[in-house]
Coordinates of C-alpha atoms in Angstrom, one line a residue:
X1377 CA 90.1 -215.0 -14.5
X1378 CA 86.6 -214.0 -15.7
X1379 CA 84.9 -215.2 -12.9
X1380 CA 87.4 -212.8 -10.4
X1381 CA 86.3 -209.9 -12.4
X1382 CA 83.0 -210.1 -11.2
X1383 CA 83.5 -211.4 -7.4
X1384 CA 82.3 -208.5 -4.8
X1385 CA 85.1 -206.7 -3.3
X1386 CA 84.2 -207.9 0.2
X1387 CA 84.6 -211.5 -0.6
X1388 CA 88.2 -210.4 -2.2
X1389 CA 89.5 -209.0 0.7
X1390 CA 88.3 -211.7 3.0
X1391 CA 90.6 -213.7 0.4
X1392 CA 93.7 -211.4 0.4
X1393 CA 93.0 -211.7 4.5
X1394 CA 93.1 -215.6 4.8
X1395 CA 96.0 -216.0 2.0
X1396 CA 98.2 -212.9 4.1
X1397 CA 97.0 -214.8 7.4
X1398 CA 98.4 -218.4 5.8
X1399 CA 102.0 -216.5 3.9
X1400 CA 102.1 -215.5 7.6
X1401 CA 101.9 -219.1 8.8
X1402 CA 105.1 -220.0 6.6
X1403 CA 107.2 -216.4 7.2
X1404 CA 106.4 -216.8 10.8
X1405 CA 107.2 -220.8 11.8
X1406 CA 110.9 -220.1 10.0
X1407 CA 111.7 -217.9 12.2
X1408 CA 109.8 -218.6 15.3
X1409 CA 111.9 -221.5 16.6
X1410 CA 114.8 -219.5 16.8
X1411 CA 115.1 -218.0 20.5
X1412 CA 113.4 -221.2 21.6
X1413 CA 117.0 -222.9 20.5
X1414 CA 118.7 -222.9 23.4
X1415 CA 116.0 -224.1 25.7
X1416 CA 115.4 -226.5 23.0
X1417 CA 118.9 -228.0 23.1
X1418 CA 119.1 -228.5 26.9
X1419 CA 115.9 -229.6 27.1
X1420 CA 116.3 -232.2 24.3
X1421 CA 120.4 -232.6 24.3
X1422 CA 121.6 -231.2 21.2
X1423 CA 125.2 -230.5 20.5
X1424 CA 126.0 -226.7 19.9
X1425 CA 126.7 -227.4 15.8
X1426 CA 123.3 -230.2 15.8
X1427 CA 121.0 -227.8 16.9
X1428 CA 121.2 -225.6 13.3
X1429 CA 119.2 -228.8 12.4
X1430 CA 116.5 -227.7 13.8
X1431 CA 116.1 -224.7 11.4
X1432 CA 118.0 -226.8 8.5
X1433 CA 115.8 -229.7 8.8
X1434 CA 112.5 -227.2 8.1
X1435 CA 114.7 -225.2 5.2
X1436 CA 115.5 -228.5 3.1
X1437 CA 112.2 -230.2 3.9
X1438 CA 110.7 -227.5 2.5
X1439 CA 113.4 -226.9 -0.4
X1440 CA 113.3 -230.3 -1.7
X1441 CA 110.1 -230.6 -2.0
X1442 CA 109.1 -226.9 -3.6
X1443 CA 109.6 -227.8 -7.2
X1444 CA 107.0 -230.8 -6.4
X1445 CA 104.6 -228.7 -4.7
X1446 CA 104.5 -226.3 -7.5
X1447 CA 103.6 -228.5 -10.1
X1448 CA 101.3 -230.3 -7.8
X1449 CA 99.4 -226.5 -7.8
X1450 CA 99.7 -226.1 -11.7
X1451 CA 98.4 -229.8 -12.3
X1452 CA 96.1 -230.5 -9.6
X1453 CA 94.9 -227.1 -8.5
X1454 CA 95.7 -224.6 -6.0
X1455 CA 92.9 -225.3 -3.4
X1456 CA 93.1 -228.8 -3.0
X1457 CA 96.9 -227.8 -2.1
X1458 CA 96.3 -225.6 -0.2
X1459 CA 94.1 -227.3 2.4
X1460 CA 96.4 -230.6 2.1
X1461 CA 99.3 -228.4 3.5
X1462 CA 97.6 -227.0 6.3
X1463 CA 96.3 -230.3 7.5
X1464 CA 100.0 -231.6 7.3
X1465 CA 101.4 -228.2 9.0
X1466 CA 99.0 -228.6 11.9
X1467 CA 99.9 -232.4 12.4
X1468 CA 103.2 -232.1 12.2
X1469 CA 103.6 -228.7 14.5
X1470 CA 101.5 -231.0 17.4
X1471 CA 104.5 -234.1 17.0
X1472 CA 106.8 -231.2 17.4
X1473 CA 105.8 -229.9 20.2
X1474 CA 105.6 -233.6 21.7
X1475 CA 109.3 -234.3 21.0
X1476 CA 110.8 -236.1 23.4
X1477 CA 113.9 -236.3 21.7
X1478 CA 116.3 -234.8 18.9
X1479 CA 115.1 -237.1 16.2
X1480 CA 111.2 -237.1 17.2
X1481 CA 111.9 -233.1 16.8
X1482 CA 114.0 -233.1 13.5
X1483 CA 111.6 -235.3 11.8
X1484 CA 108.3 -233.4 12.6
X1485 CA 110.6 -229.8 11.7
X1486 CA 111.1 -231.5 8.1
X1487 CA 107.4 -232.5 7.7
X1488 CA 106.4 -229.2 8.4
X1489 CA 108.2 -227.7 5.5
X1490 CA 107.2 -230.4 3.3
X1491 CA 103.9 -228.7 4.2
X1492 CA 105.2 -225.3 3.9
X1493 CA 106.5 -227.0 0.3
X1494 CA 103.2 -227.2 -0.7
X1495 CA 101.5 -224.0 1.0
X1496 CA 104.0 -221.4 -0.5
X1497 CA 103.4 -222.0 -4.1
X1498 CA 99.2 -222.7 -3.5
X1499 CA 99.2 -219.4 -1.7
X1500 CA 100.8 -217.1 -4.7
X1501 CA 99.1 -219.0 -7.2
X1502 CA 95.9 -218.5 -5.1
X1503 CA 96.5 -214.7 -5.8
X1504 CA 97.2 -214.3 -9.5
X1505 CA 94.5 -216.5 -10.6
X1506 CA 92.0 -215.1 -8.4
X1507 CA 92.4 -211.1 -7.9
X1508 CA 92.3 -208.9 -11.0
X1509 CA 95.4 -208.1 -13.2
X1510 CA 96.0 -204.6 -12.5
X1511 CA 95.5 -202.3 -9.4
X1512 CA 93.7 -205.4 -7.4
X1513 CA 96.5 -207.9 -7.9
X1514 CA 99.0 -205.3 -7.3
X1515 CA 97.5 -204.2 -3.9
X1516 CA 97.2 -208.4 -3.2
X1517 CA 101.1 -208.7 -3.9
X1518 CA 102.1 -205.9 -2.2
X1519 CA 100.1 -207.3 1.5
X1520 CA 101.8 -210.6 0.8
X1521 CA 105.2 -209.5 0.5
X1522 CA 104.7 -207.0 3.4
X1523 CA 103.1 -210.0 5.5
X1524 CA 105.8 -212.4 4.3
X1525 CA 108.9 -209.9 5.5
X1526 CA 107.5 -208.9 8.6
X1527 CA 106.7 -212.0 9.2
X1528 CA 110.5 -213.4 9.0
X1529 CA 111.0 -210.9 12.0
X1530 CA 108.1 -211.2 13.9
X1531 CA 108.6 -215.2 14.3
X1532 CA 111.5 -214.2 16.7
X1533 CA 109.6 -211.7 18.7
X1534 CA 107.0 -214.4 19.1
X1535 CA 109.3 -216.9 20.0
X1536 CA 110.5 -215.3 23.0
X1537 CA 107.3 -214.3 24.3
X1538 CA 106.2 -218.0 24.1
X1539 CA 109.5 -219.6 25.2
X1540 CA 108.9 -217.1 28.3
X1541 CA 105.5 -217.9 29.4
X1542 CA 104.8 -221.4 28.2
X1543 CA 108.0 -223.0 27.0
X1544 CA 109.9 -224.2 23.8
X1545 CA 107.1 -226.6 22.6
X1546 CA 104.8 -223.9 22.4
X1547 CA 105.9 -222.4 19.5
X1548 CA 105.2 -225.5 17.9
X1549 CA 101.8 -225.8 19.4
X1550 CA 100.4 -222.6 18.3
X1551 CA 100.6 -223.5 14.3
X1552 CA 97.7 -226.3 15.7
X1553 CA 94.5 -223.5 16.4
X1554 CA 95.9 -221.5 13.7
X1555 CA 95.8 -224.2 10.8
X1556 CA 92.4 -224.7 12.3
X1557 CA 91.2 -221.1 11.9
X1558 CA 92.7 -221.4 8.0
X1559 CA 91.5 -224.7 7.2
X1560 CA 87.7 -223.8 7.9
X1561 CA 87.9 -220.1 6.2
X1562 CA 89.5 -221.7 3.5
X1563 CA 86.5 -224.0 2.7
X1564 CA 84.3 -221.2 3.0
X1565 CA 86.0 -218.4 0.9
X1566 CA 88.7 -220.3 -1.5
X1567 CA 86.8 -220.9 -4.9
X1568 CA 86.9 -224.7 -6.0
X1569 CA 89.3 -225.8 -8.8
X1570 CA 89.1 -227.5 -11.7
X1571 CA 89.0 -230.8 -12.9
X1572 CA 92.9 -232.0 -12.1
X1573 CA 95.2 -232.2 -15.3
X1574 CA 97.0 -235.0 -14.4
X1575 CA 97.5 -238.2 -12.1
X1576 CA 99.9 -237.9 -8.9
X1577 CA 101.5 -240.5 -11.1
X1578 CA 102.5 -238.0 -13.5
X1579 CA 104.4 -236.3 -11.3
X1580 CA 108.2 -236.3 -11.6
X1581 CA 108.6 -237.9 -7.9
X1582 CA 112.1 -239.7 -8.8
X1583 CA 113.3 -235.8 -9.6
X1584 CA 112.1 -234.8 -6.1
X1585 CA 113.6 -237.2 -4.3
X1586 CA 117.1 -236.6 -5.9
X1587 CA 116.8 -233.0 -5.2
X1588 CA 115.9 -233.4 -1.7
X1589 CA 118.3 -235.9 -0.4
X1590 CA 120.8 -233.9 -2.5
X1591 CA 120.3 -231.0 -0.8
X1592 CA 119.9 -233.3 2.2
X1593 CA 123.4 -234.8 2.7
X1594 CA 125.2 -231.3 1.2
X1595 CA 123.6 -229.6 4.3
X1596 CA 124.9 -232.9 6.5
X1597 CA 128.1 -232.3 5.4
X1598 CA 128.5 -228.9 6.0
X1599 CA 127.0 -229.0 9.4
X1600 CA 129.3 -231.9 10.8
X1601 CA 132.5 -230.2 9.5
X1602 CA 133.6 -228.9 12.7
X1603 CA 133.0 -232.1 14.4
X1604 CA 134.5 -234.9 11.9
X1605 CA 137.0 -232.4 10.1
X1606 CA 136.6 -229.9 7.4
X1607 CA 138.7 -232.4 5.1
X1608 CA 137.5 -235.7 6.7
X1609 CA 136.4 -238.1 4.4
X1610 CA 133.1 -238.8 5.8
X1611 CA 132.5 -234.5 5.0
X1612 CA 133.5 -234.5 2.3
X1613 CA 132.4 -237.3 0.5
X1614 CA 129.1 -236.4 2.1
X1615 CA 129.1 -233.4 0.2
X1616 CA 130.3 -234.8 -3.1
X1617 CA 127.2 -237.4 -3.2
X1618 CA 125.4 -234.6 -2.3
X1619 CA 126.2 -232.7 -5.1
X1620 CA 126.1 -235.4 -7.9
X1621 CA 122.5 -236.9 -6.7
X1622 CA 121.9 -232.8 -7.4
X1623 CA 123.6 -233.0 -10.8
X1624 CA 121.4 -236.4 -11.4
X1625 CA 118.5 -234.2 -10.8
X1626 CA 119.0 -231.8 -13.6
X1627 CA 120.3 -235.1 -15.7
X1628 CA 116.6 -236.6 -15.0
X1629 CA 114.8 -233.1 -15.8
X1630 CA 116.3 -232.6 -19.1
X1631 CA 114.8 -236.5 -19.9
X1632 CA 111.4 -236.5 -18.3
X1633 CA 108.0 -236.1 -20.5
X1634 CA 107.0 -234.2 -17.7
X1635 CA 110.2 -232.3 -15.5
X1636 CA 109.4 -230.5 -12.0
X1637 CA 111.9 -228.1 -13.7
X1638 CA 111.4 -226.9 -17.4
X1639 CA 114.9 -226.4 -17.5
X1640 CA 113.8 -224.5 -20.6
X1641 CA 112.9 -221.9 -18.0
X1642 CA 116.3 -221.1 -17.0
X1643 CA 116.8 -219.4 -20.3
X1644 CA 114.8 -216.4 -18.9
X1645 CA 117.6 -214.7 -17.6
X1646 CA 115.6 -212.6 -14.8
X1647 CA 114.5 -216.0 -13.6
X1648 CA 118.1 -218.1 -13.7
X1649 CA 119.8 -214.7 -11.9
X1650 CA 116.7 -214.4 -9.5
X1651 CA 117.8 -218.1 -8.3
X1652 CA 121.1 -217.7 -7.8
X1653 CA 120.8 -214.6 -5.6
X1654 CA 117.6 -215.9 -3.3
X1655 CA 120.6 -218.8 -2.8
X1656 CA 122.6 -216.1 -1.2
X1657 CA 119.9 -213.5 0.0
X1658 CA 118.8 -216.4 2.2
X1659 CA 121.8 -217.6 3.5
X1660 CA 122.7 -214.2 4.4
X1661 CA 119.5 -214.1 6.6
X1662 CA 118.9 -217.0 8.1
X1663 CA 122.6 -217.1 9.3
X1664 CA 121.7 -213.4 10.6
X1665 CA 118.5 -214.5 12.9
X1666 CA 120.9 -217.2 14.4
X1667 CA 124.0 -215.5 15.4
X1668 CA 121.6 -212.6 17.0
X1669 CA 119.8 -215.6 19.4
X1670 CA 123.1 -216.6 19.9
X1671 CA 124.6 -213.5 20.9
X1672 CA 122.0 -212.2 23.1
X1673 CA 121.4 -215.3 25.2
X1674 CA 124.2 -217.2 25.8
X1675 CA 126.3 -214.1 25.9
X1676 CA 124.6 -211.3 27.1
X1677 CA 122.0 -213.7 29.2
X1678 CA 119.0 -212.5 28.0
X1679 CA 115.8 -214.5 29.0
X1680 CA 113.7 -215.6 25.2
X1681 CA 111.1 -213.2 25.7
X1682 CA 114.1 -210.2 26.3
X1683 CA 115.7 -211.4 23.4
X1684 CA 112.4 -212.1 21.4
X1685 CA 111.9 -208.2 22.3
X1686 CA 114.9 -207.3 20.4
X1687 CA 114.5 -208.6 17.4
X1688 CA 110.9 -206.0 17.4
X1689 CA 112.7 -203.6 15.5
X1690 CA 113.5 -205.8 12.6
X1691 CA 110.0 -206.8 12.7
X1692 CA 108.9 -202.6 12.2
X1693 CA 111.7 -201.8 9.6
X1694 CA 110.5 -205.2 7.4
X1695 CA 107.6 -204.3 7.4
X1696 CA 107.6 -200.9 6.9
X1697 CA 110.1 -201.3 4.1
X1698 CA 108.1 -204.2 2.3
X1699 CA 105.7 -201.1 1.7
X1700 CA 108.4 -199.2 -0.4
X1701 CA 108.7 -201.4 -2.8
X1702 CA 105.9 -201.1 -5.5
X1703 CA 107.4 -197.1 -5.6
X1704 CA 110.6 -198.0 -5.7
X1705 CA 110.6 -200.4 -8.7
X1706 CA 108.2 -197.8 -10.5
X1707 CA 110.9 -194.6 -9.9
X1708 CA 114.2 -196.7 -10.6
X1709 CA 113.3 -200.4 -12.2
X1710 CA 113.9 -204.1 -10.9
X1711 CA 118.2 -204.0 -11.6
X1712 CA 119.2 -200.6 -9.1
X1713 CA 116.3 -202.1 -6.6
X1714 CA 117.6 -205.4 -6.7
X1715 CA 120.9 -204.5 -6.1
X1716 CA 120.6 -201.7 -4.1
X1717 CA 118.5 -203.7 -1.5
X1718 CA 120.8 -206.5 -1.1
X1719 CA 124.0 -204.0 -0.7
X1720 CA 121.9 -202.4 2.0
X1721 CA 121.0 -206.0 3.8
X1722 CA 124.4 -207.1 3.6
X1723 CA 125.8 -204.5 5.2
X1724 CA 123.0 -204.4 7.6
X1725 CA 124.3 -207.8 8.9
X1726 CA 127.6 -207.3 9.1
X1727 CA 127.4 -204.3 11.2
X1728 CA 124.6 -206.2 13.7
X1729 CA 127.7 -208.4 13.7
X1730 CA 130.6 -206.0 14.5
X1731 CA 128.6 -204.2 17.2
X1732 CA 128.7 -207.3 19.4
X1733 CA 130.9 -207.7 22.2
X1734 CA 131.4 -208.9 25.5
X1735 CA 129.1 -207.3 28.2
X1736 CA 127.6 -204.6 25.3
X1737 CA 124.6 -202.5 24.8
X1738 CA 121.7 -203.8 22.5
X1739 CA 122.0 -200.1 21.2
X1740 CA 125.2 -200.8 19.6
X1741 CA 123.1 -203.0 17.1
X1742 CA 120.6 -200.5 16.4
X1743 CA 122.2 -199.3 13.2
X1744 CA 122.9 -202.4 11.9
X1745 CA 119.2 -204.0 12.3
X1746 CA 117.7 -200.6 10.6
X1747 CA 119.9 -201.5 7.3
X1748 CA 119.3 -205.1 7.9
X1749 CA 115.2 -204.7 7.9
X1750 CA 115.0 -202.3 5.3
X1751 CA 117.0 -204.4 2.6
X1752 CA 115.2 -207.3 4.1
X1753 CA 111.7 -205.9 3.6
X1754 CA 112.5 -204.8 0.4
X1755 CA 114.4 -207.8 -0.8
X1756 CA 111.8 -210.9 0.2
X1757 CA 109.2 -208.7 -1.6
X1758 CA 111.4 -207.8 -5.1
X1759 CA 112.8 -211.8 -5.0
X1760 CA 109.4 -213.0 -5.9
X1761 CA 108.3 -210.0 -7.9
X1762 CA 111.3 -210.9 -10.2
X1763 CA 110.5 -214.5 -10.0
X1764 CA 107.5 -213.9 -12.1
X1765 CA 108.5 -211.4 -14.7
X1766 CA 108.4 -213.0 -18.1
X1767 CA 107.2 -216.3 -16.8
X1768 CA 103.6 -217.7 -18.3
X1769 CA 100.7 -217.3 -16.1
X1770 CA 100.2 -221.8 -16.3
X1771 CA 104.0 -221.9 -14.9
X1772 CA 104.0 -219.1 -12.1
X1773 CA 103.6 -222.2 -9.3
X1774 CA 106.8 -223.7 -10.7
X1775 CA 108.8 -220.2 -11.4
X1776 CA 107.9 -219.2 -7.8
X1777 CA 108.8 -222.8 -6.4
X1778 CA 112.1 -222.7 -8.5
X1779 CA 113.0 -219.2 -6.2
X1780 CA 112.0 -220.8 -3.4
X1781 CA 113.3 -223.5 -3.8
X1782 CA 117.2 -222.2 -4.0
X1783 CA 116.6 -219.7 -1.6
X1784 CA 115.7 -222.4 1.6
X1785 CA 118.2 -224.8 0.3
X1786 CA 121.0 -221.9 0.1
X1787 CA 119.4 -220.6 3.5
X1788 CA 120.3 -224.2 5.4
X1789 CA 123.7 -224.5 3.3
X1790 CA 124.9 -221.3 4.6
X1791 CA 123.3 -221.5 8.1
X1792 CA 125.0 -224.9 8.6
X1793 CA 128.3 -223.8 7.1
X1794 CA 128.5 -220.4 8.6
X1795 CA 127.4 -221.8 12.5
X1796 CA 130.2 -223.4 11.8
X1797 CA 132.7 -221.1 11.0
X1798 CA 131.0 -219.0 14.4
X1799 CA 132.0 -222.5 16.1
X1800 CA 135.0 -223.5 14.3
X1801 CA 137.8 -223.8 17.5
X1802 CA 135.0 -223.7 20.1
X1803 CA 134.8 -226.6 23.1
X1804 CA 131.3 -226.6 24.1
X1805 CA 131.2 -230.0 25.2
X1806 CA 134.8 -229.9 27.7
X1807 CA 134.9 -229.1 30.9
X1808 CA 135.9 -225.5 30.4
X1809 CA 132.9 -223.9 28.4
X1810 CA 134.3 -221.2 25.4
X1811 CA 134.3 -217.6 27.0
X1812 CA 132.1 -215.1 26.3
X1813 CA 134.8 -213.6 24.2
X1814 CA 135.7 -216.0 22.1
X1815 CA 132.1 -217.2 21.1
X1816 CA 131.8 -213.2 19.5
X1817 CA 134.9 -213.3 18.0
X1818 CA 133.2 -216.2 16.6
X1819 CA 129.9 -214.5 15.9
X1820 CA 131.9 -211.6 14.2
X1821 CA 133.6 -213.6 11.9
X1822 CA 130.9 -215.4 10.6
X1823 CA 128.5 -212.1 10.6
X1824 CA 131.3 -210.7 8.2
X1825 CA 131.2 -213.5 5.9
X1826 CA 127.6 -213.2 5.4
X1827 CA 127.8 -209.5 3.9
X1828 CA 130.0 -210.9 2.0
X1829 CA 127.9 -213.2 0.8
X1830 CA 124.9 -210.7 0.2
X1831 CA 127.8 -208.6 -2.1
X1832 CA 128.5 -210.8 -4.3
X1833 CA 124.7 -211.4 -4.7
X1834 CA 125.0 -207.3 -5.4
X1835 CA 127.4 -208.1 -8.1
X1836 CA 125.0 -210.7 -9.8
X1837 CA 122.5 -208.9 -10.0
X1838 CA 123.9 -205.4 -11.4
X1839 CA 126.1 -207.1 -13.8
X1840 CA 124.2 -209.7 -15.3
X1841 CA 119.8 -208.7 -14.8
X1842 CA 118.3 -207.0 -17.3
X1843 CA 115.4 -204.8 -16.6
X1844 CA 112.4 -206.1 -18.3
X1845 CA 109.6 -204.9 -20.8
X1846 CA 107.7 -202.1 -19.2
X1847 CA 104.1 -204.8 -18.9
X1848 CA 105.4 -207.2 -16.9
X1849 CA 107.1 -204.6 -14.6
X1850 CA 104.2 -202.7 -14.3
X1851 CA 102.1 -205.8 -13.6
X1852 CA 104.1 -206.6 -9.9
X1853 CA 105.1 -202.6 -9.4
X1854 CA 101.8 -201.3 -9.6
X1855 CA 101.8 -197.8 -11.4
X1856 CA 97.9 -198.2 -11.2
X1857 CA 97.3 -199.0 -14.8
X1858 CA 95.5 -201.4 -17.0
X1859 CA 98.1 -204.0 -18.6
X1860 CA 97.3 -207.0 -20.8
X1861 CA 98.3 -210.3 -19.7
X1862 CA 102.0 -211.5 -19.9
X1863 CA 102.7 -213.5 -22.8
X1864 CA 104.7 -217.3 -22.3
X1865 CA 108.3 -216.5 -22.9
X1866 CA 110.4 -219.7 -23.4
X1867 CA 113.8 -218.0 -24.7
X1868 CA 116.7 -216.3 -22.9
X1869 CA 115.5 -212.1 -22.3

């Protein structure tokens, strides 16, 4: 820290620059894929409920492997992490773009957020140990959280513009130049680390393995539902080894010398309730971004870079909003944000979802995407401000990874289960294609569901988060002051 007290300003923001250019990188490739779907799935044959796997196979890859990738910051240093995952993002976006076939693509979508795994948790660790505590670090969070929520949005714009002129596969390719670019100013401008703490051998790998294929086979079940029955037994008991390879996970953290998952951690209450509504925050969205592709292609017709257009809005409000933040936590505190936010992105969804119908006007969904993109922009942002608060600086890779890591597991568990309640009684594969009607009543229903989902996250949140101390708050809010550094907290707030 002593040595980022004395670094030149110019050489900080060329910093801030490359680690907003890389959260960009990881905000942008979830999202981006997501017009490109249905070219993808004529192009490559995938069934109307497979082709969520293309998003689902990036959320769990990237999931399963976050609590790994923070420790793997904490113990082996944020740099060398960093430039790992961008070498694995760029060589996994080139066999994507190569697919030839459903499995080629799945495969290469999962690598790429075993990358993103490893490049989330190097990135934020990247800015709290090397900008200034105070008005430097606050000014750092606040471009990353604005980056990161815009970026959510801007992925879809971006993916209908490259669809349009250059097809599906290019929205693969383009993560190749632009790991590039990041790999080369990351050498030059990323400070080296320090000697490693430990071995790779020291790392709890049997503990991210059970938590990936846990989350793994949960999302299999959920997604072949509609095909092999809700209550079939392959579902279901898909789902159940699912959840106790899950439970085996926490079994093997509370016994390990050396846990991916201090589960001692979950006693800071912000933390534990931060988790469980990132589950639902994300399920909420990524469902969102899907049912909008679906609705404004295959029902309204719109060509990717029409539809990519659409989703520009979102992209402004997100952005916009991620800039209200810091004020907003400083006038009314992390609880009435928190809440407030996710009441206002719930409801932002389910409208977008009520004003769709057959033959309508994209203006119907104006209203609907303002909400959404403001509690959006907000949200992503106070998620990982809350992640931190209370939490040692030598575990904020593992506190942030812990968010993370429920928020893309919940995002492919909901977008799997909630396709499929859009699809639930749909034949896309007879002879007689679903009408127009039918696939929004669809739409609707699971649009609906997902407020829902973002309410009860509401309820968490306002009933059971506590505001914290005034120092930590003031650290991620930014009221412009001094304040000491935050003290390890290992018991319940």
């Amino acid at each position: 820290m002593a040595e980022s007290l004395t670094r030149a300003p110019a050489r900080l923001g060329w910093q801030l620059a490359l680690l907003g250019f890389s959260q960009l990188i990881i905000a942008v490739d979830y999202n981006i894929v997501y017009v490109a779907l249905p070219d993808i799935g004529k192009d490559l044959g995938f069934s109307a409920q497979s082709l969520q796997w293309v998003v689902s196979a990036y959320a769990v890859g990237y999931g399963g492997l976050l609590l790994l990738g923070g420790r793997m910051v904490d113990r082996l240093g944020a740099r060398r992490v960093w430039l790992t995952a961008m070498v694995i993002y760029g060589l996994s976006s080139l066999a994507g773009g190569l697919a030839t076939n459903p499995g080629t693509l799945i495969t290469a979508r999962a690598v790429q957020g075993m990358g993103g795994a490893l490049l989330f948790p190097a990135t934020l660790t990247l800015i709290f140990i090397g900008f200034p505590e105070g008005p430097q670090r606050n000014k750092a969070l606040s471009v990353w959280g604005a980056i990161g929520g815009g970026g959510l949005a801007a992925g879809s714009v971006l993916g209908g513009l490259f669809t349009d002129w250059w097809g599906w596969s290019s929205v693969l390719f383009v993560n190749v130049p632009l790991t590039a670019i990041a790999l080369v100013a990351g050498l030059v401008l990323l400070n080296a680390d320090g000697p490693a703490q430990k071995g790779i051998r020291d790392f709890d790998v049997p503990g991210a393995l059970l938590a990936t294929a846990g989350s793994s086979l949960i999302v299999f079940g959920l997604a072949s539902g509609p095909d092999k029955g809700w209550t079939s037994f392959q579902s279901l008991g898909t789902e159940a080894i699912g959840a106790a390879l899950l439970l085996a996970f926490f079994i093997v953290e509370a016994r390990t010398s050396s846990p991916l998952l201090p589960l001692r951690l979950l006693k800071v209450r912000t933390l534990s309730v931060t988790m469980v509504v990132a589950c639902l925050f994300m399920a909420t969205l990524s469902t969102g971004y899907y049912l909008l592709t679906t609705y404004l292609q295959p029902v309204l017709g719109y060509s990717p870079i029409k539809a990519g257009l659409v989703f520009l809005p979102l992209c402004i409000f997100s952005m916009a909003a991620g800039q209200l933040t810091a004020p907003l936590l400083t006038k009314y505190g992390l609880r009435k944000v928190f809440t407030g936010t996710l009441i206002v992105n719930g409801a932002g969804v389910a409208v977008t979802a009520l004003g769709m119908s057959v033959g309508g006007s994209v203006w119907a969904l104006m209203p609907g995407i303002f909400l959404w993109g403001l509690g959006g922009g907000v949200g992503f942002t106070v998620t990982f401000a809350a992640a931190g608060m209370g939490i040692s600086p030598l575990e904020q890779g593992v506190a942030s990874s812990a968010v993370s890591t429920t928020q893309q597991v919940g995002g492919a568990m909901g977008l799997a289960a909630l396709v499929a309640v859009a699809n639930h009684g749909l034949d896309f594969d007879g002879a007689t294609p679903p009408s127009a009607g039918d696939i929004v009543d669809g739409l609707q229903l699971a649009g609906v569901i997902a407020g829902a989902l973002v309410a009860v996250s509401a309820l968490v949140t306002f009933f059971f988060l506590k505001d914290p101390a005034p120092t930590p708050l003031a650290a991620v809010a930014g009221d412009g002051a001094d304040t000491p550094a935050e003290e390890p907290v290992t018991t319940a707030s």
